[in-house]
PDB file of C-alpha atoms and ligand atoms in Angstrom:
ATOM      1  CA  SER E 406       9.976  31.983   9.936  1.00  0.00           C
ATOM      2  CA  SER E 407      11.864  29.286   8.078  1.00  0.00           C
ATOM      3  CA  GLN E 408      14.574  29.029  10.743  1.00  0.00           C
ATOM      4  CA  PRO E 409      14.308  25.837  12.821  1.00  0.00           C
ATOM      5  CA  ARG E 410      13.529  26.438  16.471  1.00  0.00           C
ATOM      6  CA  LEU E 411      16.075  24.818  18.770  1.00  0.00           C
ATOM      7  CA  LYS E 412      14.704  22.809  21.691  1.00  0.00           C
ATOM      8  CA  PRO E 413      16.179  22.773  25.194  1.00  0.00           C
ATOM      9  CA  ARG E 414      16.610  19.487  27.050  1.00  0.00           C
ATOM     10  CA  ALA E 415      13.306  19.830  28.970  1.00  0.00           C
ATOM     11  CA  GLN E 416      11.353  19.969  25.716  1.00  0.00           C
ATOM     12  CA  MET E 417      13.201  16.920  24.426  1.00  0.00           C
ATOM     13  CA  GLU E 418      12.083  15.020  27.542  1.00  0.00           C
ATOM     14  CA  GLN E 419       8.490  15.960  26.664  1.00  0.00           C
ATOM     15  CA  LEU E 420       9.001  14.862  23.066  1.00  0.00           C
ATOM     16  CA  ARG E 421      10.288  11.529  24.352  1.00  0.00           C
ATOM     17  CA  ARG E 422       6.999  10.933  26.190  1.00  0.00           C
ATOM     18  CA  ALA E 423       5.147  11.347  22.893  1.00  0.00           C
ATOM     19  CA  GLY E 424       7.834   9.291  21.127  1.00  0.00           C
ATOM     20  CA  ARG E 425       7.378   6.381  23.504  1.00  0.00           C
ATOM     21  CA  LEU E 426       3.653   6.255  22.665  1.00  0.00           C
ATOM     22  CA  VAL E 427       4.396   6.249  18.934  1.00  0.00           C
ATOM     23  CA  SER E 428       6.888   3.435  19.459  1.00  0.00           C
ATOM     24  CA  GLU E 429       4.331   1.431  21.459  1.00  0.00           C
ATOM     25  CA  ALA E 430       1.685   1.982  18.762  1.00  0.00           C
ATOM     26  CA  LEU E 431       4.073   0.694  16.097  1.00  0.00           C
ATOM     27  CA  ALA E 432       4.976  -2.336  18.245  1.00  0.00           C
ATOM     28  CA  MET E 433       1.266  -3.125  18.528  1.00  0.00           C
ATOM     29  CA  CYS E 434       0.928  -2.925  14.724  1.00  0.00           C
ATOM     30  CA  ARG E 435       3.902  -5.274  14.375  1.00  0.00           C
ATOM     31  CA  ARG E 436       2.038  -7.870  16.453  1.00  0.00           C
ATOM     32  CA  MET E 437      -1.277  -7.336  14.617  1.00  0.00           C
ATOM     33  CA  ALA E 438      -0.016  -7.256  11.009  1.00  0.00           C
ATOM     34  CA  VAL E 439      -0.516 -10.920  10.103  1.00  0.00           C
ATOM     35  CA  PRO E 440      -2.265 -12.376   7.028  1.00  0.00           C
ATOM     36  CA  GLY E 441      -6.017 -11.704   7.296  1.00  0.00           C
ATOM     37  CA  CYS E 442      -5.651  -8.492   9.276  1.00  0.00           C
ATOM     38  CA  VAL E 443      -7.679  -5.623   7.784  1.00  0.00           C
ATOM     39  CA  LEU E 444      -5.949  -2.238   7.505  1.00  0.00           C
ATOM     40  CA  SER E 445      -8.797  -0.359   9.190  1.00  0.00           C
ATOM     41  CA  GLU E 446      -8.359  -2.607  12.257  1.00  0.00           C
ATOM     42  CA  LEU E 447      -4.771  -1.443  12.614  1.00  0.00           C
ATOM     43  CA  ASP E 448      -5.813   2.176  12.234  1.00  0.00           C
ATOM     44  CA  SER E 449      -8.606   1.913  14.829  1.00  0.00           C
ATOM     45  CA  ALA E 450      -6.295   0.162  17.283  1.00  0.00           C
ATOM     46  CA  VAL E 451      -3.661   2.895  16.991  1.00  0.00           C
ATOM     47  CA  GLU E 452      -6.232   5.655  17.359  1.00  0.00           C
ATOM     48  CA  ALA E 453      -7.796   4.000  20.416  1.00  0.00           C
ATOM     49  CA  PHE E 454      -4.348   3.489  21.936  1.00  0.00           C
ATOM     50  CA  PHE E 455      -3.368   7.161  21.558  1.00  0.00           C
ATOM     51  CA  VAL E 456      -6.696   8.379  22.928  1.00  0.00           C
ATOM     52  CA  SER E 457      -6.449   5.984  25.904  1.00  0.00           C
ATOM     53  CA  ARG E 458      -3.097   7.571  26.782  1.00  0.00           C
ATOM     54  CA  GLY E 459      -4.425  11.117  26.490  1.00  0.00           C
ATOM     55  CA  ALA E 460      -2.635  11.742  23.193  1.00  0.00           C
ATOM     56  CA  GLN E 461      -3.980  13.195  19.962  1.00  0.00           C
ATOM     57  CA  PRO E 462      -3.523  11.273  16.689  1.00  0.00           C
ATOM     58  CA  LEU E 463      -1.910  13.816  14.358  1.00  0.00           C
ATOM     59  CA  PHE E 464      -2.732  12.418  10.931  1.00  0.00           C
ATOM     60  CA  LYS E 465      -6.538  12.478  11.382  1.00  0.00           C
ATOM     61  CA  GLY E 466      -7.932  15.436   9.433  1.00  0.00           C
ATOM     62  CA  TYR E 467      -4.504  16.555   8.162  1.00  0.00           C
ATOM     63  CA  PRO E 468      -5.195  19.142   5.434  1.00  0.00           C
ATOM     64  CA  GLY E 469      -4.974  18.069   1.790  1.00  0.00           C
ATOM     65  CA  LYS E 470      -7.269  17.949  -1.265  1.00  0.00           C
ATOM     66  CA  VAL E 471      -9.353  15.818   1.070  1.00  0.00           C
ATOM     67  CA  PRO E 472      -8.555  15.819   4.801  1.00  0.00           C
ATOM     68  CA  TYR E 473      -6.536  12.730   5.750  1.00  0.00           C
ATOM     69  CA  PRO E 474      -9.061  10.103   6.882  1.00  0.00           C
ATOM     70  CA  GLY E 475      -7.000   7.994   9.310  1.00  0.00           C
ATOM     71  CA  SER E 476      -4.657   8.051  12.288  1.00  0.00           C
ATOM     72  CA  THR E 477      -2.045   6.002  10.447  1.00  0.00           C
ATOM     73  CA  CYS E 478      -0.667   5.786   6.938  1.00  0.00           C
ATOM     74  CA  LEU E 479      -0.684   2.118   5.866  1.00  0.00           C
ATOM     75  CA  SER E 480       1.135   1.611   2.575  1.00  0.00           C
ATOM     76  CA  VAL E 481       1.395  -1.863   1.023  1.00  0.00           C
ATOM     77  CA  ASN E 482       4.007  -3.105  -1.492  1.00  0.00           C
ATOM     78  CA  GLU E 483       4.237  -0.541  -4.359  1.00  0.00           C
ATOM     79  CA  GLN E 484       2.601   2.087  -2.141  1.00  0.00           C
ATOM     80  CA  VAL E 485       5.390   4.341  -0.869  1.00  0.00           C
ATOM     81  CA  VAL E 486       3.688   6.524   1.758  1.00  0.00           C
ATOM     82  CA  HIS E 487       0.261   7.971   2.695  1.00  0.00           C
ATOM     83  CA  GLY E 488      -1.616   4.714   1.983  1.00  0.00           C
ATOM     84  CA  LEU E 489      -5.193   4.899   3.276  1.00  0.00           C
ATOM     85  CA  PRO E 490      -6.350   2.506   6.015  1.00  0.00           C
ATOM     86  CA  GLY E 491      -9.406   0.917   4.384  1.00  0.00           C
ATOM     87  CA  ALA E 492     -10.975  -2.523   3.917  1.00  0.00           C
ATOM     88  CA  ARG E 493      -7.885  -4.113   2.348  1.00  0.00           C
ATOM     89  CA  MET E 494      -6.858  -7.386   3.959  1.00  0.00           C
ATOM     90  CA  LEU E 495      -3.165  -8.113   4.460  1.00  0.00           C
ATOM     91  CA  GLN E 496      -1.775 -11.144   2.653  1.00  0.00           C
ATOM     92  CA  GLU E 497       1.229 -13.353   3.223  1.00  0.00           C
ATOM     93  CA  GLY E 498       4.200 -11.725   1.521  1.00  0.00           C
ATOM     94  CA  ASP E 499       2.966  -8.113   1.728  1.00  0.00           C
ATOM     95  CA  LEU E 500       5.455  -5.405   2.625  1.00  0.00           C
ATOM     96  CA  LEU E 501       3.579  -3.032   4.949  1.00  0.00           C
ATOM     97  CA  LYS E 502       4.705   0.448   5.933  1.00  0.00           C
ATOM     98  CA  VAL E 503       3.076   1.784   9.098  1.00  0.00           C
ATOM     99  CA  ASP E 504       3.511   5.504   9.764  1.00  0.00           C
ATOM    100  CA  THR E 505       1.931   7.355  12.676  1.00  0.00           C
ATOM    101  CA  ALA E 506       2.326  10.369  14.927  1.00  0.00           C
ATOM    102  CA  CYS E 507       0.763  11.778  18.075  1.00  0.00           C
ATOM    103  CA  ARG E 508       0.817  14.902  20.211  1.00  0.00           C
ATOM    104  CA  LEU E 509       1.068  14.518  23.986  1.00  0.00           C
ATOM    105  CA  ASP E 510       0.876  17.573  26.262  1.00  0.00           C
ATOM    106  CA  GLY E 511       1.667  19.806  23.304  1.00  0.00           C
ATOM    107  CA  TRP E 512       4.635  17.844  21.897  1.00  0.00           C
ATOM    108  CA  CYS E 513       4.709  15.773  18.716  1.00  0.00           C
ATOM    109  CA  ALA E 514       6.506  12.602  17.640  1.00  0.00           C
ATOM    110  CA  ASP E 515       6.387  10.845  14.271  1.00  0.00           C
ATOM    111  CA  ALA E 516       7.791   7.438  13.232  1.00  0.00           C
ATOM    112  CA  ALA E 517       7.332   4.646  10.712  1.00  0.00           C
ATOM    113  CA  VAL E 518       8.316   1.005  10.315  1.00  0.00           C
ATOM    114  CA  THR E 519       8.335  -1.423   7.392  1.00  0.00           C
ATOM    115  CA  LEU E 520       6.983  -4.882   8.261  1.00  0.00           C
ATOM    116  CA  GLY E 521       6.880  -8.178   6.415  1.00  0.00           C
ATOM    117  CA  VAL E 522       3.462  -9.865   6.574  1.00  0.00           C
ATOM    118  CA  GLY E 523       4.135 -13.556   7.190  1.00  0.00           C
ATOM    119  CA  SER E 524       7.164 -14.543   5.168  1.00  0.00           C
ATOM    120  CA  ILE E 525       8.225 -12.158   2.435  1.00  0.00           C
ATOM    121  CA  SER E 526      10.396 -12.595  -0.661  1.00  0.00           C
ATOM    122  CA  SER E 527      14.144 -12.220  -0.256  1.00  0.00           C
ATOM    123  CA  GLY E 528      14.013  -9.150  -2.517  1.00  0.00           C
ATOM    124  CA  LYS E 529      11.486  -7.385  -0.294  1.00  0.00           C
ATOM    125  CA  ASP E 530      13.401  -8.438   2.788  1.00  0.00           C
ATOM    126  CA  ARG E 531      16.624  -6.973   1.419  1.00  0.00           C
ATOM    127  CA  LEU E 532      14.812  -3.735   0.514  1.00  0.00           C
ATOM    128  CA  ARG E 533      13.454  -3.498   4.070  1.00  0.00           C
ATOM    129  CA  ARG E 534      16.892  -4.188   5.552  1.00  0.00           C
ATOM    130  CA  VAL E 535      18.721  -1.676   3.368  1.00  0.00           C
ATOM    131  CA  THR E 536      16.139   1.026   4.194  1.00  0.00           C
ATOM    132  CA  GLU E 537      16.655   0.387   7.915  1.00  0.00           C
ATOM    133  CA  GLU E 538      20.414   0.572   7.355  1.00  0.00           C
ATOM    134  CA  VAL E 539      19.948   3.973   5.707  1.00  0.00           C
ATOM    135  CA  LEU E 540      18.145   5.259   8.812  1.00  0.00           C
ATOM    136  CA  GLN E 541      20.788   3.831  11.171  1.00  0.00           C
ATOM    137  CA  LEU E 542      23.484   5.372   9.002  1.00  0.00           C
ATOM    138  CA  ALA E 543      21.665   8.718   9.126  1.00  0.00           C
ATOM    139  CA  ILE E 544      21.565   8.574  12.936  1.00  0.00           C
ATOM    140  CA  ARG E 545      25.307   7.815  13.211  1.00  0.00           C
ATOM    141  CA  GLU E 546      26.225  10.489  10.700  1.00  0.00           C
ATOM    142  CA  LEU E 547      24.012  13.106  12.359  1.00  0.00           C
ATOM    143  CA  ALA E 548      25.783  12.323  15.645  1.00  0.00           C
ATOM    144  CA  ALA E 549      29.174  12.791  13.992  1.00  0.00           C
ATOM    145  CA  GLY E 550      27.935  15.854  12.102  1.00  0.00           C
ATOM    146  CA  VAL E 551      26.682  17.684  15.190  1.00  0.00           C
ATOM    147  CA  LYS E 552      30.121  17.279  16.833  1.00  0.00           C
ATOM    148  CA  ARG E 553      31.830  19.116  13.998  1.00  0.00           C
ATOM    149  CA  ARG E 554      28.884  21.451  13.296  1.00  0.00           C
ATOM    150  CA  GLY E 555      28.665  20.015   9.786  1.00  0.00           C
ATOM    151  CA  LEU E 556      25.949  20.586   7.217  1.00  0.00           C
ATOM    152  CA  LEU E 557      22.952  18.349   6.600  1.00  0.00           C
ATOM    153  CA  SER E 558      23.886  18.121   2.903  1.00  0.00           C
ATOM    154  CA  GLU E 559      27.185  16.441   3.839  1.00  0.00           C
ATOM    155  CA  VAL E 560      25.373  13.555   5.521  1.00  0.00           C
ATOM    156  CA  ALA E 561      22.314  13.348   3.232  1.00  0.00           C
ATOM    157  CA  LYS E 562      24.360  12.262   0.242  1.00  0.00           C
ATOM    158  CA  ARG E 563      25.656   9.176   2.111  1.00  0.00           C
ATOM    159  CA  ARG E 564      22.084   7.933   2.606  1.00  0.00           C
ATOM    160  CA  GLN E 565      21.419   8.085  -1.097  1.00  0.00           C
ATOM    161  CA  LEU E 566      24.689   6.302  -1.876  1.00  0.00           C
ATOM    162  CA  HIS E 567      23.918   3.500   0.573  1.00  0.00           C
ATOM    163  CA  ALA E 568      20.568   2.813  -1.126  1.00  0.00           C
ATOM    164  CA  GLU E 569      22.082   3.065  -4.604  1.00  0.00           C
ATOM    165  CA  SER E 570      25.035   0.812  -3.888  1.00  0.00           C
ATOM    166  CA  ALA E 571      22.516  -1.886  -2.892  1.00  0.00           C
ATOM    167  CA  GLY E 572      20.893  -1.455  -6.334  1.00  0.00           C
ATOM    168  CA  PHE E 573      17.898   0.543  -5.063  1.00  0.00           C
ATOM    169  CA  GLN E 574      16.726   4.128  -5.568  1.00  0.00           C
ATOM    170  CA  MET E 575      16.052   6.802  -2.948  1.00  0.00           C
ATOM    171  CA  VAL E 576      12.745   8.642  -3.317  1.00  0.00           C
ATOM    172  CA  THR E 577      13.464  12.345  -3.838  1.00  0.00           C
ATOM    173  CA  GLN E 578       9.890  13.658  -4.069  1.00  0.00           C
ATOM    174  CA  TYR E 579       9.341  13.524  -0.296  1.00  0.00           C
ATOM    175  CA  VAL E 580      11.595  14.633   2.531  1.00  0.00           C
ATOM    176  CA  GLY E 581      11.772  14.531   6.325  1.00  0.00           C
ATOM    177  CA  HIS E 582      11.089  17.562   8.488  1.00  0.00           C
ATOM    178  CA  GLY E 583      11.623  19.381  11.733  1.00  0.00           C
ATOM    179  CA  ILE E 584       9.109  18.493  14.450  1.00  0.00           C
ATOM    180  CA  GLY E 585       8.141  19.815  17.880  1.00  0.00           C
ATOM    181  CA  GLU E 586       5.027  21.724  18.825  1.00  0.00           C
ATOM    182  CA  THR E 587       3.678  20.864  15.378  1.00  0.00           C
ATOM    183  CA  MET E 588       4.286  17.781  13.234  1.00  0.00           C
ATOM    184  CA  HIS E 589       5.875  19.652  10.337  1.00  0.00           C
ATOM    185  CA  GLU E 590       8.348  22.455  11.055  1.00  0.00           C
ATOM    186  CA  PRO E 591      11.406  23.768   9.295  1.00  0.00           C
ATOM    187  CA  PRO E 592      13.920  22.555   8.257  1.00  0.00           C
ATOM    188  CA  GLN E 593      13.302  20.140   5.382  1.00  0.00           C
ATOM    189  CA  VAL E 594      15.371  16.963   5.744  1.00  0.00           C
ATOM    190  CA  PRO E 595      16.137  15.368   2.369  1.00  0.00           C
ATOM    191  CA  ASN E 596      17.698  11.896   2.105  1.00  0.00           C
ATOM    192  CA  TYR E 597      19.646  12.797  -1.005  1.00  0.00           C
ATOM    193  CA  PHE E 598      21.797  15.541  -2.390  1.00  0.00           C
ATOM    194  CA  ASP E 599      21.314  17.871  -5.343  1.00  0.00           C
ATOM    195  CA  ARG E 600      21.767  21.547  -6.109  1.00  0.00           C
ATOM    196  CA  GLU E 601      18.210  22.373  -5.078  1.00  0.00           C
ATOM    197  CA  THR E 602      18.495  20.937  -1.581  1.00  0.00           C
ATOM    198  CA  LEU E 603      21.461  23.262  -0.976  1.00  0.00           C
ATOM    199  CA  GLY E 604      18.871  26.053  -0.839  1.00  0.00           C
ATOM    200  CA  THR E 605      17.429  24.595   2.374  1.00  0.00           C
ATOM    201  CA  ASP E 606      20.723  23.309   3.784  1.00  0.00           C
ATOM    202  CA  PHE E 607      21.416  23.870   7.484  1.00  0.00           C
ATOM    203  CA  ARG E 608      24.118  23.361  10.077  1.00  0.00           C
ATOM    204  CA  LEU E 609      23.787  20.444  12.509  1.00  0.00           C
ATOM    205  CA  VAL E 610      23.574  21.944  16.002  1.00  0.00           C
ATOM    206  CA  PRO E 611      22.340  20.704  19.396  1.00  0.00           C
ATOM    207  CA  GLY E 612      18.644  21.465  19.885  1.00  0.00           C
ATOM    208  CA  LEU E 613      17.489  20.445  16.426  1.00  0.00           C
ATOM    209  CA  VAL E 614      14.695  17.866  16.424  1.00  0.00           C
ATOM    210  CA  LEU E 615      14.262  16.144  13.072  1.00  0.00           C
ATOM    211  CA  ALA E 616      11.973  13.455  11.663  1.00  0.00           C
ATOM    212  CA  VAL E 617      14.264  11.526   9.320  1.00  0.00           C
ATOM    213  CA  GLU E 618      12.345   9.290   6.923  1.00  0.00           C
ATOM    214  CA  PRO E 619      14.107   7.569   4.026  1.00  0.00           C
ATOM    215  CA  MET E 620      11.892   5.997   1.352  1.00  0.00           C
ATOM    216  CA  VAL E 621      13.698   3.469  -0.845  1.00  0.00           C
ATOM    217  CA  ASN E 622      12.357   1.915  -4.051  1.00  0.00           C
ATOM    218  CA  MET E 623      13.315  -1.423  -5.558  1.00  0.00           C
ATOM    219  CA  GLY E 624      13.020   0.048  -9.065  1.00  0.00           C
ATOM    220  CA  VAL E 625      12.730   3.623 -10.289  1.00  0.00           C
ATOM    221  CA  SER E 626      12.735   6.489  -7.789  1.00  0.00           C
ATOM    222  CA  GLN E 627       9.756   8.279  -9.362  1.00  0.00           C
ATOM    223  CA  THR E 628       6.387   8.210  -7.642  1.00  0.00           C
ATOM    224  CA  LYS E 629       2.849   9.374  -8.350  1.00  0.00           C
ATOM    225  CA  VAL E 630      -0.254  10.097  -6.287  1.00  0.00           C
ATOM    226  CA  LEU E 631      -3.361   7.973  -6.881  1.00  0.00           C
ATOM    227  CA  ARG E 632      -6.794   9.478  -7.534  1.00  0.00           C
ATOM    228  CA  ASP E 633      -7.712   9.119  -3.860  1.00  0.00           C
ATOM    229  CA  HIS E 634      -5.483  12.254  -3.492  1.00  0.00           C
ATOM    230  CA  TRP E 635      -3.214  10.568  -0.928  1.00  0.00           C
ATOM    231  CA  THR E 636      -1.726   7.183  -1.790  1.00  0.00           C
ATOM    232  CA  VAL E 637       1.777   7.584  -3.235  1.00  0.00           C
ATOM    233  CA  VAL E 638       2.882   4.656  -5.435  1.00  0.00           C
ATOM    234  CA  THR E 639       6.038   3.860  -7.372  1.00  0.00           C
ATOM    235  CA  ARG E 640       5.833   4.655 -11.092  1.00  0.00           C
ATOM    236  CA  ASP E 641       6.899   1.112 -12.014  1.00  0.00           C
ATOM    237  CA  TRP E 642       4.710  -0.546  -9.351  1.00  0.00           C
ATOM    238  CA  LEU E 643       7.750  -2.226  -7.792  1.00  0.00           C
ATOM    239  CA  PRO E 644       7.919  -2.383  -3.978  1.00  0.00           C
ATOM    240  CA  SER E 645       9.007   0.454  -1.729  1.00  0.00           C
ATOM    241  CA  ALA E 646      10.128   0.641   1.909  1.00  0.00           C
ATOM    242  CA  HIS E 647       9.918   3.542   4.390  1.00  0.00           C
ATOM    243  CA  VAL E 648      11.199   3.941   7.943  1.00  0.00           C
ATOM    244  CA  GLU E 649      11.211   6.993  10.169  1.00  0.00           C
ATOM    245  CA  HIS E 650      12.427   8.123  13.571  1.00  0.00           C
ATOM    246  CA  THR E 651      12.092  11.425  15.375  1.00  0.00           C
ATOM    247  CA  LEU E 652      15.637  12.370  16.441  1.00  0.00           C
ATOM    248  CA  ALA E 653      16.876  15.015  18.891  1.00  0.00           C
ATOM    249  CA  LEU E 654      20.374  16.356  18.265  1.00  0.00           C
ATOM    250  CA  THR E 655      22.168  16.999  21.562  1.00  0.00           C
ATOM    251  CA  ALA E 656      25.734  17.826  22.578  1.00  0.00           C
ATOM    252  CA  ASP E 657      26.129  14.197  23.773  1.00  0.00           C
ATOM    253  CA  GLY E 658      24.762  12.523  20.653  1.00  0.00           C
ATOM    254  CA  VAL E 659      21.518  11.792  18.826  1.00  0.00           C
ATOM    255  CA  TRP E 660      18.602  10.835  21.056  1.00  0.00           C
ATOM    256  CA  VAL E 661      16.185   8.477  19.282  1.00  0.00           C
ATOM    257  CA  ILE E 662      12.909  10.005  20.485  1.00  0.00           C
ATOM    258  CA  THR E 663      10.714   7.258  18.979  1.00  0.00           C
ATOM    259  CA  SER E 664      12.939   4.344  20.061  1.00  0.00           C
ATOM    260  CA  ASP E 665      11.487   1.236  21.709  1.00  0.00           C
ATOM    261  CA  ARG E 666      14.376   1.475  24.208  1.00  0.00           C
ATOM    262  CA  ASP E 667      14.868   4.067  26.933  1.00  0.00           C
ATOM    263  CA  ASP E 668      17.947   6.308  26.773  1.00  0.00           C
ATOM    264  CA  ASP E 669      18.647   5.320  23.171  1.00  0.00           C
ATOM    265  CA  VAL E 670      21.421   7.837  22.496  1.00  0.00           C
ATOM    266  CA  VAL E 671      23.812   7.297  19.589  1.00  0.00           C
ATOM    267  CA  LYS E 672      27.171   8.997  20.229  1.00  0.00           C
TER     268      LYS E 672
HETATM  269  N1  MF3 C1241       4.996  10.898   8.399  1.00  0.00           N
HETATM  270  C1  MF3 C1241       4.402  11.542   7.271  1.00  0.00           C
HETATM  271  C2  MF3 C1241       4.937  12.946   7.168  1.00  0.00           C
HETATM  272  O1  MF3 C1241       5.780  13.300   7.908  1.00  0.00           O
HETATM  273  C3  MF3 C1241       2.937  11.384   7.224  1.00  0.00           C
HETATM  274  C4  MF3 C1241       2.057  12.567   7.337  1.00  0.00           C
HETATM  275  S1  MF3 C1241       0.785  12.469   6.208  1.00  0.00           S
HETATM  276  C5  MF3 C1241      -0.685  12.743   6.978  1.00  0.00           C
HETATM  277  O2  MF3 C1241       4.591  13.719   6.301  1.00  0.00           O
HETATM  278  F1  MF3 C1241      -1.411  13.424   6.232  1.00  0.00           F
HETATM  279  F2  MF3 C1241      -1.230  11.621   7.236  1.00  0.00           F
HETATM  280  F3  MF3 C1241      -0.503  13.375   8.090  1.00  0.00           F
HETATM  281 CO1   CO C1242       7.221  12.424   9.095  1.00  0.00          CO
END
């Protein structure tokens, strides 16, 4: 059905075990992503890490026009999401988005970070910072929203406004998602507001587990998919940033399932 399945506390604890692995994989990428690093090295390291911990990389083989070839999405500069981990070598000044997910003992977690390779331009740095602010704002507003049983649409609009008031554009062609026993479950989680998203609107209640993933562009919001069938780039080739956390809505606040800290609950 299209109704989100609510998760009891015990399942959230399981999700956290998967979330910790995703967080550790991203921390490893943060250390590795220096000038000269080849994208496929990052991908192999993440895959080996998940397998060594008994977890399954979830991106590998994901269905599409061609099955997804890696365990990570590695998107550089104007690439928004779903960048392929190939022979490209990172250069000083690149803005790298690392997105990955795993399943551990039947439970899935998904997260992404945006990293500067060496030192990056102040424009890229501001884009990265604002995108992180949008995610932090989403977490705080989801925590407030669940207390008053508000609607997602009420808090989604604020994300878009935060990006726009910094002079950037929110991507509207891709949205976040519910997550649990599979990587993509209902509901859809847009980072913006329009009449169409009202059709999939939902009430914020304890038990929802959502992957929230704002994508923010320096220039126009429009994107297109390259002929490799996966890589999403900005239409104007200006840089893009993307961050993601898996979040569990509870009666005591929002639990950041993919946090690098234990007991990261935002009240
Ligand atoms: N985090 C992204 C998402 O939620 C990446 C999945 S694309 C995949 O859709 F094909 F690589 F799995
Ligand atoms: Co996701």
